[in-house]
Coordinates of C-alpha atoms in Angstrom, one line a residue:
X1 CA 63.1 -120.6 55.9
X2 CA 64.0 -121.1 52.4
X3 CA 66.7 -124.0 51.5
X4 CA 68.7 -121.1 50.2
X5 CA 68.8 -119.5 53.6
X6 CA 69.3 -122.4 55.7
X7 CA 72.5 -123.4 54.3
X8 CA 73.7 -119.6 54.5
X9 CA 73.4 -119.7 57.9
X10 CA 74.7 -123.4 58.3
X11 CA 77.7 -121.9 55.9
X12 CA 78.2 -118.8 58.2
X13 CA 78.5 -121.0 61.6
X14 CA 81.1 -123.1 60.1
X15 CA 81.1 -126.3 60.3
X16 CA 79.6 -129.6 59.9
X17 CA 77.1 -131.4 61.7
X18 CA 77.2 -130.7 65.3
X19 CA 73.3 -130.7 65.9
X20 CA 72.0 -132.7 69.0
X21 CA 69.4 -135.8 68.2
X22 CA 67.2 -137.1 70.8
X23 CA 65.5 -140.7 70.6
X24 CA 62.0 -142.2 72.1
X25 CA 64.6 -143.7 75.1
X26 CA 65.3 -140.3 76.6
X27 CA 68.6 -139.7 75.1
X28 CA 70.5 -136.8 73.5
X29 CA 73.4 -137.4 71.0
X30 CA 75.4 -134.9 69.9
X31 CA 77.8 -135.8 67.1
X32 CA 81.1 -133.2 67.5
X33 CA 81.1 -130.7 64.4
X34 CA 84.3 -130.7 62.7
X35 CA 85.4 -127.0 61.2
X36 CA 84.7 -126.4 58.0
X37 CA 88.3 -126.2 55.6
X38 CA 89.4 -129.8 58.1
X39 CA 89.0 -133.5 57.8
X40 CA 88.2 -135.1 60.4
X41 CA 91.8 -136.3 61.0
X42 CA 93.2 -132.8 60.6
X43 CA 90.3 -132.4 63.5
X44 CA 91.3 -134.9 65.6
X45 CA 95.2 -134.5 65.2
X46 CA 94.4 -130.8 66.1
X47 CA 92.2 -131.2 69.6
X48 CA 95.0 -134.0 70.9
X49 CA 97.5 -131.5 70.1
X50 CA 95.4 -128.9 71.7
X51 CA 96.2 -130.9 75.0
X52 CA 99.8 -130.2 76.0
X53 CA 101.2 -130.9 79.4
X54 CA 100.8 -127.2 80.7
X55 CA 97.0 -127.4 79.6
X56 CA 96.1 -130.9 81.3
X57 CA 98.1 -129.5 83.9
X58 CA 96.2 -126.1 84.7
X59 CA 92.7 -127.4 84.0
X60 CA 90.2 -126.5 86.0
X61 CA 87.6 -129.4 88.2
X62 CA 84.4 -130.1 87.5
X63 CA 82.7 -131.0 90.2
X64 CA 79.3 -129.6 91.6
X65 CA 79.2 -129.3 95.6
X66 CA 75.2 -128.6 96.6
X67 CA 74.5 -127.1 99.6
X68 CA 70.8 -126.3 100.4
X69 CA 68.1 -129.0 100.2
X70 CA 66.8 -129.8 96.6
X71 CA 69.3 -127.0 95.1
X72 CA 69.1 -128.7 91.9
X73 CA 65.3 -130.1 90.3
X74 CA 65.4 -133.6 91.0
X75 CA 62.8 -135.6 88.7
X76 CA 61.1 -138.7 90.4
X77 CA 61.9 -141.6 88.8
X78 CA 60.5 -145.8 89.0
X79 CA 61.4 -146.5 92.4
X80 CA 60.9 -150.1 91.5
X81 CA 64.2 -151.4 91.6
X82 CA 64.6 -154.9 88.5
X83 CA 66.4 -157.5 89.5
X84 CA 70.4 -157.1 89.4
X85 CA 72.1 -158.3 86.3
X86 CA 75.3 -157.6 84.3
X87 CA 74.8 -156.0 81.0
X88 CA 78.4 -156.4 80.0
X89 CA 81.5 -157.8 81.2
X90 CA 85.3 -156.3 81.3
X91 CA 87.6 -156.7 79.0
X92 CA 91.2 -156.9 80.5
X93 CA 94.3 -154.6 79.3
X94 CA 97.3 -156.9 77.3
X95 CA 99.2 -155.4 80.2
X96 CA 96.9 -155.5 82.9
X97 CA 98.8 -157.5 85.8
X98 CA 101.9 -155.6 85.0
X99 CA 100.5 -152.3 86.0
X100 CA 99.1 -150.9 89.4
X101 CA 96.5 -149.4 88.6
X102 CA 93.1 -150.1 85.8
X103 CA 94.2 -149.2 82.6
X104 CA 90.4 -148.3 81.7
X105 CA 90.3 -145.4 84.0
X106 CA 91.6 -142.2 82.9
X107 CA 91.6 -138.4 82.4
X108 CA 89.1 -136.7 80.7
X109 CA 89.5 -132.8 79.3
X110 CA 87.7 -130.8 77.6
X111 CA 86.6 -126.7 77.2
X112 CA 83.3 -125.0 78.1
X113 CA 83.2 -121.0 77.2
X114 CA 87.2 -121.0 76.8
X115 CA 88.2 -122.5 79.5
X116 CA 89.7 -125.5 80.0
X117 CA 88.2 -128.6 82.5
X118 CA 89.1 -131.9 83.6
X119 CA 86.8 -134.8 84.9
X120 CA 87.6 -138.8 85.3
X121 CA 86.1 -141.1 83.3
X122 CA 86.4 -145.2 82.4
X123 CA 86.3 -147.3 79.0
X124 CA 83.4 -149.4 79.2
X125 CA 83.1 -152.7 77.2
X126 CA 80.8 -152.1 73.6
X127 CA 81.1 -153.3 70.5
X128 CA 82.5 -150.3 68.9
X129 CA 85.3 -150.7 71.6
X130 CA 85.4 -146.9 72.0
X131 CA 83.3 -145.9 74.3
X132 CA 84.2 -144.3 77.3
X133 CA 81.8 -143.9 80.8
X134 CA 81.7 -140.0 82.6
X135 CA 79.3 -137.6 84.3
X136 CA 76.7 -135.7 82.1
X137 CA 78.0 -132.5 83.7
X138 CA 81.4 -133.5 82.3
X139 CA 80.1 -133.3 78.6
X140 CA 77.1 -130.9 79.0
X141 CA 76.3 -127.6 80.7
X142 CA 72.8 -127.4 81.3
X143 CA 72.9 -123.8 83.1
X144 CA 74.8 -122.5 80.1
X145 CA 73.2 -125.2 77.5
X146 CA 76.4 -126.0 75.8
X147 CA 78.6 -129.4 74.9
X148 CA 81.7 -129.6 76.4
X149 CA 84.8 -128.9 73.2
X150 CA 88.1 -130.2 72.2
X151 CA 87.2 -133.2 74.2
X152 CA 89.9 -135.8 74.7
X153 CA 90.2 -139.4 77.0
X154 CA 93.5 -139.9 78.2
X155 CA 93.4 -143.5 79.9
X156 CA 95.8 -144.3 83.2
X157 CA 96.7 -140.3 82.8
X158 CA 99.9 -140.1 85.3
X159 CA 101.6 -136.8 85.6
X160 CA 100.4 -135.1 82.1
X161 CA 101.9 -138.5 80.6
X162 CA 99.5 -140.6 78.0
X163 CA 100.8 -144.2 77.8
X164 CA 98.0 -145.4 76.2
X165 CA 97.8 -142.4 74.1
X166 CA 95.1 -139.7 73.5
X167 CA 91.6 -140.6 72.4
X168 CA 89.2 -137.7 71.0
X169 CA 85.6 -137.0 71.6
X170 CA 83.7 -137.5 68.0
X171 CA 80.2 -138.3 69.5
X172 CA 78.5 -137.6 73.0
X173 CA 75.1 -138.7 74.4
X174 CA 73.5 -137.9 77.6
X175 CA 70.2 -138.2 79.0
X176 CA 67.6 -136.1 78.5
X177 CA 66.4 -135.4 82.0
X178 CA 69.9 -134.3 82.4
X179 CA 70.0 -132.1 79.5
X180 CA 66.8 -130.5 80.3
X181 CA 66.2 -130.8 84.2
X182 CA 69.7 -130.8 85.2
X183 CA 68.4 -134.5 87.4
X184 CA 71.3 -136.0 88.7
X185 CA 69.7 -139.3 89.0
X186 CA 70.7 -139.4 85.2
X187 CA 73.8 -137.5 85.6
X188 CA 75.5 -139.6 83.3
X189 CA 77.2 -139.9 79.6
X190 CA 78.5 -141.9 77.2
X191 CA 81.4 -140.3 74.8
X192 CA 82.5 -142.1 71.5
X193 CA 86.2 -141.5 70.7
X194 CA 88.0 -141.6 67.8
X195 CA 90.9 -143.9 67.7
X196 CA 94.6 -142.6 69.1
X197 CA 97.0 -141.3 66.4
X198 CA 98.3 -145.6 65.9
X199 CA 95.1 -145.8 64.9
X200 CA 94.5 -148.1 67.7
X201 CA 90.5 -148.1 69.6
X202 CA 90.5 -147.7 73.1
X203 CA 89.6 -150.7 74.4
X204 CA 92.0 -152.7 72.4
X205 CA 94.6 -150.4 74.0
X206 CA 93.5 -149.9 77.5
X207 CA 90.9 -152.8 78.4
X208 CA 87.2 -152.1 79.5
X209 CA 85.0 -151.8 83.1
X210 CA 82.0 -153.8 82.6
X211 CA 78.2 -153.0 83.5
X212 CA 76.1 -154.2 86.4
X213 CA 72.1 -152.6 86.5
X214 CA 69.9 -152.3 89.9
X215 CA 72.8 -153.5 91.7
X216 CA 72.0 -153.6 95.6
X217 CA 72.4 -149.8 97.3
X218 CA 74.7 -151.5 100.1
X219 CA 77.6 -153.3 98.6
X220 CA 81.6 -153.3 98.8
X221 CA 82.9 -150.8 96.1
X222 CA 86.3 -149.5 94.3
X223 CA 86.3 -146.0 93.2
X224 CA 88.4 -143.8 91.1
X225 CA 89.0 -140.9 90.1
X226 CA 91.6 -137.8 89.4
X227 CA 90.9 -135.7 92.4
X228 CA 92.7 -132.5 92.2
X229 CA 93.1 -132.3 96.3
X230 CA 95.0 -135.4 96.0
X231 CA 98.6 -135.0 94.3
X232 CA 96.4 -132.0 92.2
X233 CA 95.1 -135.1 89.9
X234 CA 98.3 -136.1 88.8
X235 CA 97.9 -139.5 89.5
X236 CA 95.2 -142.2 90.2
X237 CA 93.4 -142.2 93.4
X238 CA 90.7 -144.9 94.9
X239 CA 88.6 -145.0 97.6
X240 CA 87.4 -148.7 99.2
X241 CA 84.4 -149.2 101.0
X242 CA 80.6 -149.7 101.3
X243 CA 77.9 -147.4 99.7
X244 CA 74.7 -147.3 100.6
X245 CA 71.7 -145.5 99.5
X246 CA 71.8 -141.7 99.5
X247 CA 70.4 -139.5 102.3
X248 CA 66.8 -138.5 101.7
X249 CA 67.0 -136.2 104.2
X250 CA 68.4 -133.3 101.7
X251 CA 67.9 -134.7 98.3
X252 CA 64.3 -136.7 99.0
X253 CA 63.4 -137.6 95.0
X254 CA 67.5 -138.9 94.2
X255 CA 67.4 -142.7 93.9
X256 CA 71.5 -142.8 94.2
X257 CA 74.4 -144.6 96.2
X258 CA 76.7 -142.9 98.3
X259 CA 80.3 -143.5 99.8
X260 CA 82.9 -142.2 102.5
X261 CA 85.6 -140.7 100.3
X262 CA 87.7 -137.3 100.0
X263 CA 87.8 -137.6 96.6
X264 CA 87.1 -134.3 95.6
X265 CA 87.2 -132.3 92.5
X266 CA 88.6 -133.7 89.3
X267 CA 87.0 -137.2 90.4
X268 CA 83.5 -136.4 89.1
X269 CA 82.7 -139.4 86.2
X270 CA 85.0 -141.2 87.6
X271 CA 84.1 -145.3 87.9
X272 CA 82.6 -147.3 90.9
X273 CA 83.1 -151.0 90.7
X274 CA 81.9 -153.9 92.5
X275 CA 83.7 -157.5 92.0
X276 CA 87.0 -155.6 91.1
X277 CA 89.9 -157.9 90.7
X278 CA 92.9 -156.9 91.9
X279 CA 95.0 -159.0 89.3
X280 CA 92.8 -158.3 86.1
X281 CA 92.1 -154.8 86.9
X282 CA 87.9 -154.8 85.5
X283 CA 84.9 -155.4 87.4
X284 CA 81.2 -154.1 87.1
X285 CA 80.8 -150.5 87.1
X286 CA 77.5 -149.8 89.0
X287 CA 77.4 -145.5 89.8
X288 CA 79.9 -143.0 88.7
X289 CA 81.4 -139.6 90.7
X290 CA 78.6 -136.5 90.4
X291 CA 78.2 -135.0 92.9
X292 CA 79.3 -133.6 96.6
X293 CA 76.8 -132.0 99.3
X294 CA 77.9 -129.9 102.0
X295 CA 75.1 -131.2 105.0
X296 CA 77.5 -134.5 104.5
X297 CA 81.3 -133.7 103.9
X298 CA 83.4 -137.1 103.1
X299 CA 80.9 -138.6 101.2
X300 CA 80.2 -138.6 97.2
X301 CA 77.4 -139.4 95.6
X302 CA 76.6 -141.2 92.4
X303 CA 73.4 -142.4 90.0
X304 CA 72.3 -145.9 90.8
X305 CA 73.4 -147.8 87.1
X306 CA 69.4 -148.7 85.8
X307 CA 68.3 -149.4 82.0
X308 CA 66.6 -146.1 82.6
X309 CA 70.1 -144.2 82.8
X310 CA 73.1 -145.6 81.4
X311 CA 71.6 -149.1 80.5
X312 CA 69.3 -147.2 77.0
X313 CA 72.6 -145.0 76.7
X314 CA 74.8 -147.9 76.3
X315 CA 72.3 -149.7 73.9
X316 CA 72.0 -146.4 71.8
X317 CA 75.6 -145.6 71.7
X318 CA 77.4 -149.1 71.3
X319 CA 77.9 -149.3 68.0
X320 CA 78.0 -145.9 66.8

C-alpha cells in the first residue's frame, strides 16, 4: 500500500488515531479517536453531553452469567502465587468523612454497536491521577472485537446525578489474553479519563482505591458496585464478607476469588477492597466484579489482583 492510499483510507474512516498498541507485558492500549472536523475538547464536551439522565437511566448491564463448565477458554496461568504486597496506597476524597459512601467508586457508561451500557468501576491511585479500575468486558467486546464508545466515569453516581462531575474515556488498556482468548483471569482494564469540564482530574476530585497484588484467596472484603436488581443501579450498593478461592469444580484453569453477593448486573468492574476504612472511605483493591455462574447463584466472581493482570497494566498506563 502506497503512502498515498493509506492516508485515503485513514481520511475516509474519519478520524484520528484510534488504533490499538500492544507491549512485550501482554497489554493492549487503545487511545479513543477523536472525529475528524473536532478538538479534543469539542470531543469530550460532546460524549459528556451525550450522557443525559434518560440515557444513564435506560442503559443496558453488562454482566456475563456462564452456565456450562469451561463456557468461555480459560488460559492457564503461573499458579505460583508472590508474596502479598501493596503497589499503591488510597488517596482520600477532600470530603470523604462527610459522605456515606467511597467517593472513588462510580458509574461507568459507555456504547457498543449503538447501544448504550453501564458497568461500575473505581479511581485507582496513579500518577496521572486519572485513572480509573473496571472489567475488560466493560471496555472491550471480544465476540464482536470492538472498544466500548462514548465512554464516560461518573464517580459516587446517585440517581443519574454527577456530583463529582463527568470524566471521559481518552485512553483504554486491557490485557491481551482478554482481548484475544476472552480469559477472565485477566478480565480486567485500566481507562484514562480526561479531566471534568472544571478542568479538575479525577482523583483530585473524588479520591483513589489503592492496590494490593497476590493477596490471600480467603480474606474479609467490601464490594461495590451499581447492580441494576438493586434500586435498578441508581444508587451504590456493597456487599461484606469473606471470599475465597473460586470453585474448580466448573471453571478448573480460573485462578480467581469469589464471594456471597446478589449483586447482579450493572456491578461488573465494580471494586473489592480489603482494609476498607469506614471513616476515610479507600482501602486496597484486590479483584473486581466479572463474572456470575449459574451451578453457583449468590456468588460473584472476580480476577485475583497479580503483576500479571492489573499490576503490568497499571505500570503501563500510570502516567499516560
Amino acid at each position: 500500500m502506497t503512502s498515498a492510499s493509506f492516508f485515503a483510507i485513514f481520511a475516509l474512516i474519519g478520524i484520528i488515531s484510534g488504533a490499538p498498541s500492544s507491549s512485550g507485558s501482554g497489554n493492549v492500549v487503545y487511545e479513543v479517536p477523536i472525529p475528524r472536523g473536532q478538538t479534543k475538547q469539542d470531543y469530550f464536551k460532546s460524549v459528556a453531553d451525550y450522557w443525559t439522565p434518560e440515557r444513564m437511566a435506560s442503559a443496558i448491564p453488562m454482566h456475563p452469567i456462564l452456565t456450562t463448565k469451561e463456557v468461555t477458554p480459560f488460559v492457564n496461568v503461573d499458579e505460583n502465587r508472590g508474596v502479598e504486597r501493596v503497589l499503591t496506597e488510597g488517596v482520600e476524597a477532600p470530603n470523604a468523612r462527610a459522605e456515606n459512601d467511597p467517593s472513588a467508586a462510580g458509574r461507568i457508561f459507555f456504547s457498543m454497536n449503538k447501544l448504550n451500557y453501564v458497568c461500575s468501576g473505581s479511581c485507582t491511585t496513579a500518577n496521572n491521577r486519572a485513572s480509573v479500575i473496571t472489567a475488560g468486558h466493560c471496555v472491550f467486546n471480544n465476540t464482536g472485537k470492538i472498544w466500548a464508545e462514548n465512554l464516560v466515569y461518573v464517580p459516587n453516581y446517585h440517581q443519574t446525578a454527577a456530583p463529582h462531575g463527568k470524566f471521559v474515556a481518552r485512553k483504554m488498556a486491557t490485557k491481551q489474553l482478554w482481548k484475544d482468548k476472552g480469559d477472565y483471569n485477566h478480565d480486567v482494564a485500566i481507562v484514562t479519563m480526561n479531566a471534568n469540564d472544571e478542568g479538575t482530574l479525577l482523583q483530585d476530585k473524588a479520591g483513589s482505591f489503592g492496590i494490593v497484588l497476590d493477596a490471600a484467596k480467603a480474606g474479609a472484603t467490601n464490594c461495590y458496585g451499581f447492580p441494576m436488581n438493586i434500586g435498578s443501579g441508581e444508587f451504590m450498593s456493597n456487599c461484606i464478607g469473606n471470599t475465597r478461592a473460586a470453585s474448580i469444580l466448573f471453571l478448573s484453569s480460573f485462578k480467581g476469588i469469589q464471594i456471597q453477593c446478589g449483586m447482579g448486573g450493572g456491578a461488573s468492574g465494580g471494586p473489592w477492597l480489603r482494609n476498607y476504612n469506614s471513616g476515610t472511605k479507600i482501602g486496597h483493591q484486590c479483584s473486581l466484579t466479572s463474572f456470575g455462574h449459574s451451578f453457583a447463584p449468590g456468588y460473584v466472581n472476580g480476577p485475583a489482583f497479580t503483576h500479571d493482570n492489573i499490576g503490568s497494566l497499571h505500570a503501563e498506563t500510570q502516567n499516560a
